[in-house]
PDB file of C-alpha atoms in Angstrom:
ATOM      1  CA  ALA A  22      22.542 -25.564  10.877  1.00  0.00           C
ATOM      2  CA  GLN A  23      18.977 -24.403  10.928  1.00  0.00           C
ATOM      3  CA  SER A  24      16.642 -24.253   7.972  1.00  0.00           C
ATOM      4  CA  VAL A  25      13.023 -23.449   7.234  1.00  0.00           C
ATOM      5  CA  THR A  26      10.963 -25.019   4.483  1.00  0.00           C
ATOM      6  CA  GLN A  27       7.747 -23.618   3.113  1.00  0.00           C
ATOM      7  CA  LEU A  28       6.781 -26.173   0.528  1.00  0.00           C
ATOM      8  CA  ASP A  29       3.945 -24.207  -1.042  1.00  0.00           C
ATOM      9  CA  SER A  30       5.075 -21.176  -3.006  1.00  0.00           C
ATOM     10  CA  GLN A  31       1.479 -20.222  -3.839  1.00  0.00           C
ATOM     11  CA  VAL A  32      -1.845 -21.129  -2.269  1.00  0.00           C
ATOM     12  CA  PRO A  33      -5.073 -20.033  -3.985  1.00  0.00           C
ATOM     13  CA  VAL A  34      -8.216 -20.277  -1.875  1.00  0.00           C
ATOM     14  CA  PHE A  35     -11.757 -18.976  -2.165  1.00  0.00           C
ATOM     15  CA  GLU A  36     -13.035 -16.331   0.199  1.00  0.00           C
ATOM     16  CA  GLU A  37     -14.510 -17.695   3.458  1.00  0.00           C
ATOM     17  CA  ALA A  38     -12.762 -21.053   2.959  1.00  0.00           C
ATOM     18  CA  PRO A  39     -10.229 -22.357   5.488  1.00  0.00           C
ATOM     19  CA  VAL A  40      -6.517 -22.273   4.732  1.00  0.00           C
ATOM     20  CA  GLU A  41      -3.366 -23.903   6.044  1.00  0.00           C
ATOM     21  CA  LEU A  42       0.111 -22.677   5.167  1.00  0.00           C
ATOM     22  CA  ARG A  43       2.802 -25.201   5.926  1.00  0.00           C
ATOM     23  CA  CYS A  44       6.130 -24.619   7.618  1.00  0.00           C
ATOM     24  CA  ASN A  45       8.724 -27.193   8.595  1.00  0.00           C
ATOM     25  CA  TYR A  46      12.035 -26.450  10.230  1.00  0.00           C
ATOM     26  CA  SER A  47      15.200 -28.254  11.153  1.00  0.00           C
ATOM     27  CA  SER A  48      17.320 -27.419  14.148  1.00  0.00           C
ATOM     28  CA  SER A  49      19.500 -29.247  16.625  1.00  0.00           C
ATOM     29  CA  VAL A  50      18.548 -26.849  19.413  1.00  0.00           C
ATOM     30  CA  SER A  51      15.355 -25.414  20.815  1.00  0.00           C
ATOM     31  CA  VAL A  52      13.923 -22.635  18.731  1.00  0.00           C
ATOM     32  CA  TYR A  53      11.506 -19.791  18.763  1.00  0.00           C
ATOM     33  CA  LEU A  54       9.078 -19.750  15.833  1.00  0.00           C
ATOM     34  CA  PHE A  55       7.411 -16.854  14.053  1.00  0.00           C
ATOM     35  CA  TRP A  56       5.012 -16.142  11.228  1.00  0.00           C
ATOM     36  CA  TYR A  57       5.217 -12.831   9.406  1.00  0.00           C
ATOM     37  CA  VAL A  58       2.951 -11.363   6.720  1.00  0.00           C
ATOM     38  CA  GLN A  59       3.998  -9.014   3.937  1.00  0.00           C
ATOM     39  CA  TYR A  60       1.422  -6.984   2.068  1.00  0.00           C
ATOM     40  CA  PRO A  61       2.356  -5.457  -1.314  1.00  0.00           C
ATOM     41  CA  ASN A  62       4.881  -2.649  -1.085  1.00  0.00           C
ATOM     42  CA  GLN A  63       5.290  -3.079   2.646  1.00  0.00           C
ATOM     43  CA  GLY A  64       7.710  -4.637   5.084  1.00  0.00           C
ATOM     44  CA  LEU A  65       7.043  -7.752   7.133  1.00  0.00           C
ATOM     45  CA  GLN A  66       4.595  -7.628  10.015  1.00  0.00           C
ATOM     46  CA  LEU A  67       4.505 -10.118  12.895  1.00  0.00           C
ATOM     47  CA  LEU A  68       1.430 -12.360  12.857  1.00  0.00           C
ATOM     48  CA  LEU A  69       2.245 -14.589  15.809  1.00  0.00           C
ATOM     49  CA  LYS A  70       5.079 -16.255  17.667  1.00  0.00           C
ATOM     50  CA  TYR A  71       5.744 -19.415  19.626  1.00  0.00           C
ATOM     51  CA  LEU A  72       8.195 -19.127  22.494  1.00  0.00           C
ATOM     52  CA  SER A  73       7.118 -21.816  24.953  1.00  0.00           C
ATOM     53  CA  GLY A  74       4.057 -23.216  26.683  1.00  0.00           C
ATOM     54  CA  SER A  75       0.850 -23.964  24.820  1.00  0.00           C
ATOM     55  CA  THR A  76       1.534 -25.376  21.377  1.00  0.00           C
ATOM     56  CA  LEU A  77      -1.468 -23.569  19.884  1.00  0.00           C
ATOM     57  CA  VAL A  78      -0.686 -19.921  19.337  1.00  0.00           C
ATOM     58  CA  LYS A  79      -3.212 -17.291  18.347  1.00  0.00           C
ATOM     59  CA  GLY A  80      -2.202 -14.216  16.406  1.00  0.00           C
ATOM     60  CA  ILE A  81      -3.681 -11.179  14.758  1.00  0.00           C
ATOM     61  CA  ASN A  82      -6.329 -11.159  12.034  1.00  0.00           C
ATOM     62  CA  GLY A  83      -7.785 -14.503  13.157  1.00  0.00           C
ATOM     63  CA  PHE A  84      -4.699 -16.570  12.367  1.00  0.00           C
ATOM     64  CA  GLU A  85      -3.366 -19.327  14.584  1.00  0.00           C
ATOM     65  CA  ALA A  86      -0.489 -21.789  14.393  1.00  0.00           C
ATOM     66  CA  GLU A  87       0.336 -25.050  16.069  1.00  0.00           C
ATOM     67  CA  PHE A  88       3.815 -26.072  17.123  1.00  0.00           C
ATOM     68  CA  ASN A  89       4.490 -29.773  16.647  1.00  0.00           C
ATOM     69  CA  LYS A  90       7.881 -30.686  18.021  1.00  0.00           C
ATOM     70  CA  SER A  91       7.855 -34.295  16.873  1.00  0.00           C
ATOM     71  CA  GLN A  92       7.101 -33.260  13.293  1.00  0.00           C
ATOM     72  CA  THR A  93       9.179 -30.072  13.519  1.00  0.00           C
ATOM     73  CA  SER A  94       6.300 -28.135  12.039  1.00  0.00           C
ATOM     74  CA  PHE A  95       4.614 -24.825  12.701  1.00  0.00           C
ATOM     75  CA  HIS A  96       1.682 -24.636  10.294  1.00  0.00           C
ATOM     76  CA  LEU A  97      -0.425 -21.490  10.023  1.00  0.00           C
ATOM     77  CA  ARG A  98      -4.200 -21.737   9.812  1.00  0.00           C
ATOM     78  CA  LYS A  99      -7.242 -19.557   9.431  1.00  0.00           C
ATOM     79  CA  PRO A 100     -10.783 -20.976   9.468  1.00  0.00           C
ATOM     80  CA  SER A 101     -12.243 -18.413   7.071  1.00  0.00           C
ATOM     81  CA  VAL A 102     -10.143 -16.140   4.869  1.00  0.00           C
ATOM     82  CA  HIS A 103     -10.956 -12.709   3.485  1.00  0.00           C
ATOM     83  CA  ILE A 104      -9.835 -10.973   0.324  1.00  0.00           C
ATOM     84  CA  SER A 105      -7.702  -8.727   2.503  1.00  0.00           C
ATOM     85  CA  ASP A 106      -5.632 -11.751   3.607  1.00  0.00           C
ATOM     86  CA  THR A 107      -4.033 -11.860   0.162  1.00  0.00           C
ATOM     87  CA  ALA A 108      -0.342 -11.413   0.919  1.00  0.00           C
ATOM     88  CA  GLU A 109       2.968 -13.247   1.280  1.00  0.00           C
ATOM     89  CA  TYR A 110       3.490 -15.216   4.470  1.00  0.00           C
ATOM     90  CA  PHE A 111       6.898 -16.043   5.914  1.00  0.00           C
ATOM     91  CA  CYS A 112       7.808 -18.577   8.554  1.00  0.00           C
ATOM     92  CA  ALA A 113      10.937 -17.890  10.594  1.00  0.00           C
ATOM     93  CA  VAL A 114      12.947 -19.585  13.332  1.00  0.00           C
ATOM     94  CA  ARG A 115      15.490 -18.337  15.780  1.00  0.00           C
ATOM     95  CA  ASN A 116      17.403 -20.506  18.203  1.00  0.00           C
ATOM     96  CA  ASN A 117      17.228 -19.677  21.878  1.00  0.00           C
ATOM     97  CA  SER A 118      20.958 -19.471  22.489  1.00  0.00           C
ATOM     98  CA  GLY A 119      21.290 -15.759  22.019  1.00  0.00           C
ATOM     99  CA  THR A 120      22.071 -15.432  18.343  1.00  0.00           C
ATOM    100  CA  TYR A 121      20.549 -12.607  16.356  1.00  0.00           C
ATOM    101  CA  LYS A 122      19.993 -14.795  13.332  1.00  0.00           C
ATOM    102  CA  TYR A 123      16.453 -15.338  12.205  1.00  0.00           C
ATOM    103  CA  ILE A 124      16.183 -17.944   9.459  1.00  0.00           C
ATOM    104  CA  PHE A 125      13.327 -17.261   7.059  1.00  0.00           C
ATOM    105  CA  GLY A 126      11.524 -19.530   4.638  1.00  0.00           C
ATOM    106  CA  THR A 127      11.040 -18.577   1.006  1.00  0.00           C
ATOM    107  CA  GLY A 128       7.479 -17.476   1.646  1.00  0.00           C
ATOM    108  CA  THR A 129       4.015 -18.604   0.588  1.00  0.00           C
ATOM    109  CA  ARG A 130       1.862 -16.332  -1.513  1.00  0.00           C
ATOM    110  CA  LEU A 131      -1.750 -16.604  -0.362  1.00  0.00           C
ATOM    111  CA  LYS A 132      -4.230 -15.494  -3.001  1.00  0.00           C
ATOM    112  CA  VAL A 133      -7.831 -15.235  -1.856  1.00  0.00           C
ATOM    113  CA  LEU A 134     -10.325 -15.476  -4.681  1.00  0.00           C
ATOM    114  CA  ALA A 135     -13.786 -13.914  -4.702  1.00  0.00           C
TER     115      ALA A 135
ATOM    116  CA  GLU B   3       6.003   8.990  14.541  1.00  0.00           C
ATOM    117  CA  THR B   4       6.271   5.339  15.543  1.00  0.00           C
ATOM    118  CA  GLY B   5       7.725   2.175  14.077  1.00  0.00           C
ATOM    119  CA  VAL B   6      10.565   1.741  11.619  1.00  0.00           C
ATOM    120  CA  THR B   7      10.937   4.268   8.804  1.00  0.00           C
ATOM    121  CA  GLN B   8      13.067   3.742   5.712  1.00  0.00           C
ATOM    122  CA  THR B   9      14.049   6.308   3.106  1.00  0.00           C
ATOM    123  CA  PRO B  10      13.968   6.502   0.205  1.00  0.00           C
ATOM    124  CA  ARG B  11      11.172   4.092  -0.743  1.00  0.00           C
ATOM    125  CA  HIS B  12      12.539   3.723  -4.266  1.00  0.00           C
ATOM    126  CA  LEU B  13      16.046   4.247  -5.616  1.00  0.00           C
ATOM    127  CA  VAL B  14      17.441   3.858  -9.109  1.00  0.00           C
ATOM    128  CA  MET B  15      21.190   4.128  -9.425  1.00  0.00           C
ATOM    129  CA  GLY B  16      23.872   3.470 -11.955  1.00  0.00           C
ATOM    130  CA  MET B  17      26.728   1.111 -11.322  1.00  0.00           C
ATOM    131  CA  THR B  18      29.148   3.957 -10.674  1.00  0.00           C
ATOM    132  CA  ASN B  19      26.945   5.938  -8.300  1.00  0.00           C
ATOM    133  CA  LYS B  20      27.245   6.283  -4.534  1.00  0.00           C
ATOM    134  CA  LYS B  21      24.049   6.408  -2.509  1.00  0.00           C
ATOM    135  CA  SER B  22      22.874   5.683   1.023  1.00  0.00           C
ATOM    136  CA  LEU B  23      19.804   4.038   2.489  1.00  0.00           C
ATOM    137  CA  LYS B  24      18.501   5.348   5.788  1.00  0.00           C
ATOM    138  CA  CYS B  25      16.577   3.628   8.545  1.00  0.00           C
ATOM    139  CA  GLU B  26      15.184   5.136  11.732  1.00  0.00           C
ATOM    140  CA  GLN B  27      13.339   3.357  14.524  1.00  0.00           C
ATOM    141  CA  HIS B  28      11.130   4.949  17.168  1.00  0.00           C
ATOM    142  CA  LEU B  29      10.494   1.823  19.236  1.00  0.00           C
ATOM    143  CA  GLY B  30      13.248   2.178  21.816  1.00  0.00           C
ATOM    144  CA  HIS B  31      14.978  -0.908  20.452  1.00  0.00           C
ATOM    145  CA  ASN B  32      18.724  -1.387  20.634  1.00  0.00           C
ATOM    146  CA  ALA B  33      19.371  -3.871  17.822  1.00  0.00           C
ATOM    147  CA  MET B  34      19.037  -3.027  14.141  1.00  0.00           C
ATOM    148  CA  TYR B  35      19.284  -5.194  11.035  1.00  0.00           C
ATOM    149  CA  TRP B  36      19.670  -4.955   7.277  1.00  0.00           C
ATOM    150  CA  TYR B  37      18.030  -7.671   5.177  1.00  0.00           C
ATOM    151  CA  LYS B  38      18.022  -8.171   1.418  1.00  0.00           C
ATOM    152  CA  GLN B  39      14.843  -9.536  -0.147  1.00  0.00           C
ATOM    153  CA  SER B  40      15.105 -10.934  -3.660  1.00  0.00           C
ATOM    154  CA  ALA B  41      12.372 -12.699  -5.600  1.00  0.00           C
ATOM    155  CA  LYS B  42      12.053 -16.452  -4.913  1.00  0.00           C
ATOM    156  CA  LYS B  43      14.785 -16.381  -2.255  1.00  0.00           C
ATOM    157  CA  PRO B  44      14.643 -16.338   1.539  1.00  0.00           C
ATOM    158  CA  LEU B  45      15.396 -13.090   3.276  1.00  0.00           C
ATOM    159  CA  GLU B  46      19.149 -12.687   3.510  1.00  0.00           C
ATOM    160  CA  LEU B  47      20.554 -11.213   6.691  1.00  0.00           C
ATOM    161  CA  MET B  48      23.268  -8.726   5.800  1.00  0.00           C
ATOM    162  CA  PHE B  49      24.251  -6.915   8.993  1.00  0.00           C
ATOM    163  CA  VAL B  50      23.214  -6.696  12.631  1.00  0.00           C
ATOM    164  CA  TYR B  51      24.079  -3.978  15.094  1.00  0.00           C
ATOM    165  CA  SER B  52      23.476  -4.427  18.795  1.00  0.00           C
ATOM    166  CA  LEU B  53      24.029  -1.433  21.067  1.00  0.00           C
ATOM    167  CA  GLU B  54      25.681   0.266  18.089  1.00  0.00           C
ATOM    168  CA  GLU B  55      28.248  -2.503  17.708  1.00  0.00           C
ATOM    169  CA  ARG B  56      28.256  -4.702  14.619  1.00  0.00           C
ATOM    170  CA  VAL B  57      27.611  -8.267  15.748  1.00  0.00           C
ATOM    171  CA  GLU B  58      26.805 -10.013  12.484  1.00  0.00           C
ATOM    172  CA  ASN B  59      28.288  -9.596   9.046  1.00  0.00           C
ATOM    173  CA  ASN B  60      27.210 -12.313   6.685  1.00  0.00           C
ATOM    174  CA  SER B  61      29.906 -12.256   4.002  1.00  0.00           C
ATOM    175  CA  VAL B  62      28.413  -9.225   2.335  1.00  0.00           C
ATOM    176  CA  PRO B  63      30.446  -7.665  -0.512  1.00  0.00           C
ATOM    177  CA  SER B  64      32.393  -4.567   0.474  1.00  0.00           C
ATOM    178  CA  ARG B  65      30.356  -2.440  -1.924  1.00  0.00           C
ATOM    179  CA  PHE B  66      27.780  -2.459   0.909  1.00  0.00           C
ATOM    180  CA  SER B  67      28.941  -0.531   3.959  1.00  0.00           C
ATOM    181  CA  PRO B  68      26.743  -0.202   7.069  1.00  0.00           C
ATOM    182  CA  GLU B  69      26.849   2.554   9.639  1.00  0.00           C
ATOM    183  CA  CYS B  70      25.066   2.758  12.984  1.00  0.00           C
ATOM    184  CA  PRO B  71      25.730   6.134  14.646  1.00  0.00           C
ATOM    185  CA  ASN B  72      23.242   5.492  17.475  1.00  0.00           C
ATOM    186  CA  SER B  73      20.621   2.949  18.483  1.00  0.00           C
ATOM    187  CA  SER B  74      17.883   4.721  16.515  1.00  0.00           C
ATOM    188  CA  HIS B  75      19.594   5.146  13.159  1.00  0.00           C
ATOM    189  CA  LEU B  76      21.078   2.763  10.643  1.00  0.00           C
ATOM    190  CA  PHE B  77      22.537   3.483   7.226  1.00  0.00           C
ATOM    191  CA  LEU B  78      23.583   1.339   4.317  1.00  0.00           C
ATOM    192  CA  HIS B  79      26.119   3.041   2.057  1.00  0.00           C
ATOM    193  CA  LEU B  80      26.203   1.774  -1.505  1.00  0.00           C
ATOM    194  CA  HIS B  81      28.911   2.159  -4.142  1.00  0.00           C
ATOM    195  CA  THR B  82      29.775   0.500  -7.466  1.00  0.00           C
ATOM    196  CA  LEU B  83      26.833  -1.859  -7.232  1.00  0.00           C
ATOM    197  CA  GLN B  84      26.013  -4.600  -9.709  1.00  0.00           C
ATOM    198  CA  PRO B  85      22.665  -5.260 -11.416  1.00  0.00           C
ATOM    199  CA  GLU B  86      22.213  -8.401  -9.269  1.00  0.00           C
ATOM    200  CA  ASP B  87      22.119  -6.123  -6.229  1.00  0.00           C
ATOM    201  CA  SER B  88      18.685  -4.925  -7.325  1.00  0.00           C
ATOM    202  CA  ALA B  89      16.288  -5.993  -4.574  1.00  0.00           C
ATOM    203  CA  LEU B  90      14.131  -4.795  -1.711  1.00  0.00           C
ATOM    204  CA  TYR B  91      16.314  -3.787   1.235  1.00  0.00           C
ATOM    205  CA  LEU B  92      14.569  -4.108   4.559  1.00  0.00           C
ATOM    206  CA  CYS B  93      15.571  -2.598   7.848  1.00  0.00           C
ATOM    207  CA  ALA B  94      14.383  -4.132  11.111  1.00  0.00           C
ATOM    208  CA  SER B  95      14.825  -3.561  14.819  1.00  0.00           C
ATOM    209  CA  SER B  96      14.369  -5.554  18.002  1.00  0.00           C
ATOM    210  CA  GLN B  97      15.289  -5.613  21.658  1.00  0.00           C
ATOM    211  CA  ALA B  98      18.729  -7.053  22.223  1.00  0.00           C
ATOM    212  CA  ARG B  99      20.411  -9.061  24.947  1.00  0.00           C
ATOM    213  CA  ASP B 100      17.640  -9.268  27.523  1.00  0.00           C
ATOM    214  CA  SER B 101      15.009 -10.621  25.201  1.00  0.00           C
ATOM    215  CA  TYR B 102      16.270 -13.105  22.659  1.00  0.00           C
ATOM    216  CA  ASN B 103      12.711 -13.920  21.731  1.00  0.00           C
ATOM    217  CA  SER B 104      12.014 -10.329  20.767  1.00  0.00           C
ATOM    218  CA  PRO B 105      10.431 -10.326  17.312  1.00  0.00           C
ATOM    219  CA  LEU B 106      11.692  -8.187  14.491  1.00  0.00           C
ATOM    220  CA  HIS B 107       9.882  -4.993  13.545  1.00  0.00           C
ATOM    221  CA  PHE B 108      10.372  -4.140   9.882  1.00  0.00           C
ATOM    222  CA  GLY B 109      10.289  -0.968   7.855  1.00  0.00           C
ATOM    223  CA  ASN B 110       8.571  -0.834   4.473  1.00  0.00           C
ATOM    224  CA  GLY B 111      11.845  -1.246   2.624  1.00  0.00           C
ATOM    225  CA  THR B 112      13.749   0.532  -0.123  1.00  0.00           C
ATOM    226  CA  ARG B 113      13.235  -0.862  -3.624  1.00  0.00           C
ATOM    227  CA  LEU B 114      16.669  -0.582  -5.239  1.00  0.00           C
ATOM    228  CA  THR B 115      17.213  -0.872  -8.972  1.00  0.00           C
ATOM    229  CA  VAL B 116      20.761  -0.883 -10.314  1.00  0.00           C
ATOM    230  CA  THR B 117      21.026  -0.009 -13.998  1.00  0.00           C
TER     231      THR B 117
END
C-alpha cells in the first residue's frame, strides 16, 4: 500500500526567507509525485509534478522540488517566500500502473509572516 | 468558461433533506472524481468515473450517490446525511487511459454543513 507523510502540519516563516516543506512517501512500485497548493476557499491547484528524468522539478510561483528515490522524499522548496504564498500545501503520489488513485498527505499550512 | 466549476459553493442541509452537488468541467477531460476534504485528514477519494463508467468506489456510504451523465458533468446526490458528513467536497478531472500521469484539476469545492 502507498502512503504519504507530511510531518509538518504548520510552518511559519518570515517574508523573503527560504522555506522547505517535507514530503515522504512509501510505495513498492514506481510513482509519480505531485505538489498541490490550496488557497483559502479554493480547490487545489497543481504546483509541480515529477514523472521521470531530472530529479529537480521546477513549478509555478518560484517553487521547486527534488525527488530523492533512496530517501523516498519529494521536498518542496522556495528560496524567498512572499505573503501571498500563505496557503495549505499537499503532497500526492500516484503509482504508474494505471490506477486512478492519488494518495494525498495531510497537508502543511505555510504561514508567511511580515 | 474554463476549468472545473462546482455548485453550490455552500450548502446547509438537515439530516432528512435530499440535495445534489454539481460539477462541470470544460477541459476536455474524460475522468472525473469526487473527494471529501475534512479538517486534519488527508483527502478521501470517494468516486471516480472514467469515460462515464464508475471505476472506483471507495466504500462510501450509500447515502452518497454519484451520477455521471456525460464526460463533462458529475453529480453527487445526498440524502439522510449525518453531521460527520460535513466537509468540503471537491470535484476534480483529468485525462484518462492514455495519460496516467495526468494531474488532477480541481474545482473550488462545495462547503457542506449537515445540521
